[in-house]
PDB file of C-alpha atoms and ligand atoms in Angstrom:
ATOM      1  CA  MET F 149      14.791 -10.135   8.879  1.00  0.00           C
ATOM      2  CA  GLN F 150      14.338  -8.644  12.356  1.00  0.00           C
ATOM      3  CA  SER F 151      12.307 -10.772  14.560  1.00  0.00           C
ATOM      4  CA  GLU F 152       8.869  -9.572  15.631  1.00  0.00           C
ATOM      5  CA  THR F 153       8.272  -7.998  18.975  1.00  0.00           C
ATOM      6  CA  SER F 154       4.720  -7.042  18.898  1.00  0.00           C
ATOM      7  CA  SER F 155       2.066  -9.208  20.157  1.00  0.00           C
ATOM      8  CA  PRO F 156      -0.202 -11.506  17.568  1.00  0.00           C
ATOM      9  CA  LEU F 157      -2.529  -9.516  15.987  1.00  0.00           C
ATOM     10  CA  SER F 158      -6.087 -10.193  17.971  1.00  0.00           C
ATOM     11  CA  ARG F 159      -9.109 -10.513  16.080  1.00  0.00           C
ATOM     12  CA  ARG F 160     -10.598  -7.711  17.720  1.00  0.00           C
ATOM     13  CA  GLN F 161      -7.660  -5.492  16.804  1.00  0.00           C
ATOM     14  CA  LEU F 162      -8.136  -6.692  13.128  1.00  0.00           C
ATOM     15  CA  ALA F 163     -11.907  -6.005  12.820  1.00  0.00           C
ATOM     16  CA  ALA F 164     -11.348  -2.574  14.457  1.00  0.00           C
ATOM     17  CA  GLY F 165      -8.620  -1.550  11.879  1.00  0.00           C
ATOM     18  CA  ALA F 166     -10.916  -2.950   8.819  1.00  0.00           C
ATOM     19  CA  ALA F 167     -13.702  -1.434  10.141  1.00  0.00           C
ATOM     20  CA  SER F 168     -12.072   2.137   9.925  1.00  0.00           C
ATOM     21  CA  LEU F 169     -12.573   2.093   6.423  1.00  0.00           C
ATOM     22  CA  CYS F 170     -15.782   1.196   5.575  1.00  0.00           C
ATOM     23  CA  CYS F 171     -15.491   0.568   1.765  1.00  0.00           C
ATOM     24  CA  LEU F 172     -13.459  -2.820   2.301  1.00  0.00           C
ATOM     25  CA  ALA F 173     -16.006  -4.150   3.986  1.00  0.00           C
ATOM     26  CA  SER F 174     -17.848  -4.278   0.668  1.00  0.00           C
ATOM     27  CA  LEU F 175     -14.485  -5.578  -1.374  1.00  0.00           C
ATOM     28  CA  PRO F 176     -15.612  -7.011  -4.889  1.00  0.00           C
ATOM     29  CA  SER F 177     -14.588 -10.717  -5.326  1.00  0.00           C
ATOM     30  CA  HIS F 178     -11.909  -9.968  -7.893  1.00  0.00           C
ATOM     31  CA  ALA F 179     -10.272  -7.176  -5.642  1.00  0.00           C
ATOM     32  CA  ARG F 180      -7.242  -9.504  -5.109  1.00  0.00           C
ATOM     33  CA  GLY F 181      -6.724 -10.861  -8.462  1.00  0.00           C
ATOM     34  CA  HIS F 182      -3.355  -9.799  -9.066  1.00  0.00           C
ATOM     35  CA  ALA F 183      -2.249  -9.125  -5.379  1.00  0.00           C
ATOM     36  CA  PRO F 184      -2.903 -13.001  -4.506  1.00  0.00           C
ATOM     37  CA  SER F 185      -0.112 -12.818  -1.397  1.00  0.00           C
ATOM     38  CA  LEU F 186      -1.599 -10.016   0.453  1.00  0.00           C
ATOM     39  CA  ALA F 187      -2.999 -11.160   4.230  1.00  0.00           C
ATOM     40  CA  VAL F 188      -4.884  -9.149   6.821  1.00  0.00           C
ATOM     41  CA  GLY F 189      -2.543  -8.719   9.527  1.00  0.00           C
ATOM     42  CA  ASP F 190       0.534  -8.567   7.393  1.00  0.00           C
ATOM     43  CA  PHE F 191       3.392  -6.497   8.414  1.00  0.00           C
ATOM     44  CA  LEU F 192       5.294  -4.086   6.013  1.00  0.00           C
ATOM     45  CA  MET F 193       8.874  -3.341   5.381  1.00  0.00           C
ATOM     46  CA  PRO F 194      10.555  -0.738   3.277  1.00  0.00           C
ATOM     47  CA  ALA F 195      11.505  -2.175   0.003  1.00  0.00           C
ATOM     48  CA  GLN F 196      14.550   0.328  -0.373  1.00  0.00           C
ATOM     49  CA  GLY F 197      17.805   0.603   1.940  1.00  0.00           C
ATOM     50  CA  LYS F 198      19.617  -2.125   3.879  1.00  0.00           C
ATOM     51  CA  ASP F 199      17.253  -2.202   6.897  1.00  0.00           C
ATOM     52  CA  SER F 200      14.338  -4.855   6.681  1.00  0.00           C
ATOM     53  CA  ALA F 201      12.750  -3.502  10.210  1.00  0.00           C
ATOM     54  CA  LEU F 202       9.289  -3.701   9.866  1.00  0.00           C
ATOM     55  CA  LEU F 203       7.598  -0.172   9.489  1.00  0.00           C
ATOM     56  CA  THR F 204       6.365   1.473  12.492  1.00  0.00           C
ATOM     57  CA  GLU F 205       3.661   4.496  12.815  1.00  0.00           C
ATOM     58  CA  SER F 206       6.647   6.500  13.900  1.00  0.00           C
ATOM     59  CA  GLN F 207       8.596   6.488  10.336  1.00  0.00           C
ATOM     60  CA  ILE F 208       5.635   8.210   8.835  1.00  0.00           C
ATOM     61  CA  ARG F 209       5.109  11.271  11.070  1.00  0.00           C
ATOM     62  CA  ASN F 210       2.967  12.980   8.728  1.00  0.00           C
ATOM     63  CA  GLY F 211       1.362  13.248   4.882  1.00  0.00           C
ATOM     64  CA  ASP F 212       4.631  14.443   3.565  1.00  0.00           C
ATOM     65  CA  THR F 213       6.316  10.929   3.613  1.00  0.00           C
ATOM     66  CA  ALA F 214       5.684   8.200   1.571  1.00  0.00           C
ATOM     67  CA  ILE F 215       7.621   4.869   1.593  1.00  0.00           C
ATOM     68  CA  MET F 216       7.571   1.939  -0.495  1.00  0.00           C
ATOM     69  CA  CYS F 217       7.265  -1.594   0.789  1.00  0.00           C
ATOM     70  CA  TRP F 218       6.852  -4.765   0.765  1.00  0.00           C
ATOM     71  CA  PRO F 219       4.009  -6.846   2.947  1.00  0.00           C
ATOM     72  CA  VAL F 220       5.682  -9.421   5.335  1.00  0.00           C
ATOM     73  CA  SER F 221       3.883 -12.624   6.582  1.00  0.00           C
ATOM     74  CA  ALA F 222       2.886 -12.641  10.096  1.00  0.00           C
ATOM     75  CA  GLN F 223       3.015 -16.290  10.220  1.00  0.00           C
ATOM     76  CA  THR F 224       6.434 -17.023   8.259  1.00  0.00           C
ATOM     77  CA  HIS F 225       7.986 -13.296   8.918  1.00  0.00           C
ATOM     78  CA  GLN F 226       8.822 -13.476   5.275  1.00  0.00           C
ATOM     79  CA  PRO F 227       8.538 -10.654   2.794  1.00  0.00           C
ATOM     80  CA  ARG F 228       5.983 -11.609   0.258  1.00  0.00           C
ATOM     81  CA  MET F 229       8.272 -10.738  -2.971  1.00  0.00           C
ATOM     82  CA  GLU F 230       6.846 -13.387  -5.143  1.00  0.00           C
ATOM     83  CA  THR F 231       4.949 -10.486  -7.184  1.00  0.00           C
ATOM     84  CA  PRO F 232       5.513  -6.572  -8.017  1.00  0.00           C
ATOM     85  CA  TYR F 233       1.960  -6.501  -7.436  1.00  0.00           C
ATOM     86  CA  ASN F 234       2.572  -6.999  -3.988  1.00  0.00           C
ATOM     87  CA  ARG F 235       4.266  -3.760  -3.362  1.00  0.00           C
ATOM     88  CA  LEU F 236       2.561  -0.588  -1.700  1.00  0.00           C
ATOM     89  CA  TRP F 237       3.211   3.282  -1.248  1.00  0.00           C
ATOM     90  CA  VAL F 238       2.513   3.532   2.430  1.00  0.00           C
ATOM     91  CA  VAL F 239       1.075   6.738   2.863  1.00  0.00           C
ATOM     92  CA  ARG F 240      -0.718   8.847   6.236  1.00  0.00           C
ATOM     93  CA  THR F 241      -3.533  10.499   4.513  1.00  0.00           C
ATOM     94  CA  GLN F 242      -6.608  12.626   6.459  1.00  0.00           C
ATOM     95  CA  ALA F 243      -8.514   9.241   6.222  1.00  0.00           C
ATOM     96  CA  GLY F 244      -5.721   7.458   8.291  1.00  0.00           C
ATOM     97  CA  PHE F 245      -2.837   5.162   6.759  1.00  0.00           C
ATOM     98  CA  ARG F 246      -2.740   3.465   3.327  1.00  0.00           C
ATOM     99  CA  GLY F 247      -1.386   1.425   0.951  1.00  0.00           C
ATOM    100  CA  TYR F 248      -1.108   2.443  -2.623  1.00  0.00           C
ATOM    101  CA  SER F 249      -0.720  -0.300  -5.355  1.00  0.00           C
ATOM    102  CA  VAL F 250       2.384   0.675  -7.071  1.00  0.00           C
ATOM    103  CA  ILE F 251       1.096  -0.480 -10.395  1.00  0.00           C
ATOM    104  CA  CYS F 252      -0.152   2.110 -12.722  1.00  0.00           C
ATOM    105  CA  GLN F 253      -3.756   1.518 -13.812  1.00  0.00           C
ATOM    106  CA  HIS F 254      -3.149   2.911 -17.171  1.00  0.00           C
ATOM    107  CA  ALA F 255      -0.328   0.005 -18.544  1.00  0.00           C
ATOM    108  CA  GLY F 256       0.937  -1.204 -15.244  1.00  0.00           C
ATOM    109  CA  CYS F 257       4.217   0.517 -15.060  1.00  0.00           C
ATOM    110  CA  LEU F 258       5.693   1.475 -11.917  1.00  0.00           C
ATOM    111  CA  VAL F 259       4.217   4.349 -10.073  1.00  0.00           C
ATOM    112  CA  SER F 260       7.731   5.532  -8.780  1.00  0.00           C
ATOM    113  CA  ASP F 261       7.723   9.140  -8.085  1.00  0.00           C
ATOM    114  CA  TRP F 262       5.990  10.489  -4.889  1.00  0.00           C
ATOM    115  CA  ASP F 263       5.599  14.511  -4.761  1.00  0.00           C
ATOM    116  CA  SER F 264       5.726  15.530  -0.685  1.00  0.00           C
ATOM    117  CA  LYS F 265       4.175  18.931  -1.572  1.00  0.00           C
ATOM    118  CA  THR F 266       0.938  17.565  -3.420  1.00  0.00           C
ATOM    119  CA  HIS F 267       0.967  14.328  -1.992  1.00  0.00           C
ATOM    120  CA  ARG F 268       0.625  12.757  -5.191  1.00  0.00           C
ATOM    121  CA  LEU F 269       1.927  10.019  -7.228  1.00  0.00           C
ATOM    122  CA  THR F 270       3.195   9.837 -10.454  1.00  0.00           C
ATOM    123  CA  CYS F 271       3.909   7.519 -13.318  1.00  0.00           C
ATOM    124  CA  PRO F 272       6.536   8.314 -15.062  1.00  0.00           C
ATOM    125  CA  CYS F 273       5.823   6.327 -18.426  1.00  0.00           C
ATOM    126  CA  HIS F 274       2.511   8.298 -19.397  1.00  0.00           C
ATOM    127  CA  GLY F 275       2.480  10.587 -16.733  1.00  0.00           C
ATOM    128  CA  SER F 276      -0.272   9.375 -14.876  1.00  0.00           C
ATOM    129  CA  VAL F 277      -1.025  10.992 -11.735  1.00  0.00           C
ATOM    130  CA  TYR F 278      -2.915   9.863  -8.606  1.00  0.00           C
ATOM    131  CA  ASP F 279      -3.706  11.726  -5.377  1.00  0.00           C
ATOM    132  CA  VAL F 280      -3.630  10.017  -2.591  1.00  0.00           C
ATOM    133  CA  GLU F 281      -6.026  12.442  -0.309  1.00  0.00           C
ATOM    134  CA  HIS F 282      -8.877  11.410  -2.597  1.00  0.00           C
ATOM    135  CA  ASP F 283      -8.779   7.686  -2.778  1.00  0.00           C
ATOM    136  CA  GLY F 284      -6.197   7.711  -5.111  1.00  0.00           C
ATOM    137  CA  ALA F 285      -8.151   9.744  -7.788  1.00  0.00           C
ATOM    138  CA  VAL F 286      -6.555  10.380 -11.342  1.00  0.00           C
ATOM    139  CA  VAL F 287      -5.746  13.998 -11.730  1.00  0.00           C
ATOM    140  CA  GLY F 288      -3.348  13.784 -14.834  1.00  0.00           C
ATOM    141  CA  GLY F 289      -2.341  11.603 -17.170  1.00  0.00           C
ATOM    142  CA  PRO F 290      -4.384   8.393 -19.368  1.00  0.00           C
ATOM    143  CA  ALA F 291      -5.065   6.106 -16.204  1.00  0.00           C
ATOM    144  CA  PRO F 292      -8.629   5.230 -16.398  1.00  0.00           C
ATOM    145  CA  LEU F 293      -9.147   4.479 -13.056  1.00  0.00           C
ATOM    146  CA  PRO F 294      -7.997   5.542  -9.487  1.00  0.00           C
ATOM    147  CA  LEU F 295      -4.994   3.550  -7.818  1.00  0.00           C
ATOM    148  CA  PRO F 296      -6.230   0.952  -5.311  1.00  0.00           C
ATOM    149  CA  PHE F 297      -5.366   1.407  -2.014  1.00  0.00           C
ATOM    150  CA  ALA F 298      -5.559  -1.236   0.996  1.00  0.00           C
ATOM    151  CA  ALA F 299      -6.387  -0.021   4.747  1.00  0.00           C
ATOM    152  CA  ILE F 300      -3.344  -0.191   7.212  1.00  0.00           C
ATOM    153  CA  ALA F 301      -4.124  -0.507  11.295  1.00  0.00           C
ATOM    154  CA  VAL F 302      -1.951   0.718  13.913  1.00  0.00           C
ATOM    155  CA  VAL F 303      -1.238  -2.433  16.420  1.00  0.00           C
ATOM    156  CA  ASP F 304       1.387  -1.989  18.850  1.00  0.00           C
ATOM    157  CA  GLY F 305       3.510   0.818  16.992  1.00  0.00           C
ATOM    158  CA  HIS F 306       3.663  -1.424  13.644  1.00  0.00           C
ATOM    159  CA  LEU F 307       1.737  -0.760  10.576  1.00  0.00           C
ATOM    160  CA  ARG F 308      -0.310  -3.693   9.439  1.00  0.00           C
ATOM    161  CA  LEU F 309      -2.750  -4.624   6.377  1.00  0.00           C
ATOM    162  CA  ALA F 310      -6.177  -4.334   7.532  1.00  0.00           C
ATOM    163  CA  GLY F 311      -7.824  -5.404   4.481  1.00  0.00           C
ATOM    164  CA  GLY F 312      -6.971  -5.879   0.831  1.00  0.00           C
ATOM    165  CA  PHE F 313      -6.857  -3.381  -2.154  1.00  0.00           C
ATOM    166  CA  SER F 314      -9.928  -1.758  -2.826  1.00  0.00           C
ATOM    167  CA  ALA F 315      -9.920  -2.453  -6.408  1.00  0.00           C
ATOM    168  CA  LYS F 316      -8.414  -4.846  -8.995  1.00  0.00           C
ATOM    169  CA  VAL F 317      -4.643  -4.230  -9.552  1.00  0.00           C
ATOM    170  CA  GLY F 318      -2.735  -3.394 -12.590  1.00  0.00           C
ATOM    171  CA  GLY F 319      -2.951  -1.713 -16.153  1.00  0.00           C
ATOM    172  CA  HIS F 320      -5.675  -1.449 -17.840  1.00  0.00           C
ATOM    173  CA  ALA F 321      -4.548  -0.511 -21.338  1.00  0.00           C
ATOM    174  CA  SER F 322      -1.562  -2.102 -23.288  1.00  0.00           C
ATOM    175  CA  ARG F 323       1.698   0.130 -23.472  1.00  0.00           C
ATOM    176  CA  ALA F 324       1.145   1.375 -26.527  1.00  0.00           C
ATOM    177  CA  ASP F 325      -2.176   3.244 -25.853  1.00  0.00           C
TER     178      ASP F 325
HETATM  179  S1  LIG B 248       1.830   3.311 -17.656  1.00  0.00           S
HETATM  180 FE1  LIG B 248       1.468   4.743 -16.195  1.00  0.00          FE
HETATM  181  S2  LIG B 248       0.900   6.534 -17.357  1.00  0.00           S
HETATM  182 FE2  LIG B 248       1.042   4.897 -18.629  1.00  0.00          FE
END
């Protein structure tokens, strides 16, 4: 694990990051139900590859790139790998950086496919397709709800969580549906 080199996140910086996405100000109480380990201020670490460096703004220069990440505690510097519900697809949308859940809203499979041309995420199990430029809206397949996302702020060049998920994470139907 690379040591943290940036200064701690100040209350003012966190407030600014959270305020940048107004929907997070009214998070329902169940929003963290399946991702209890996420915390505001968490760093992000790419989930694939050998490099355990913390994710920086420069790694996602435009909307064509999506990187699956684990959140990393700002206090312990340990990745929060205790549940797959913590993983996020980090993307740069026209509304700013966001971290979309990797758990399909249909029956809970891994949303594993990123299309850099359409900026959509697809679940291979039954073909649900989510549009990251439109708040994770379902644009194909059987998923009943949009893909939840968390706001991400840029602090000293690092991408850090600025809020919890926008809705309950996880499958809302059995895999036989
Ligand atoms: S679990 Fe993703 S489309 Fe069914």
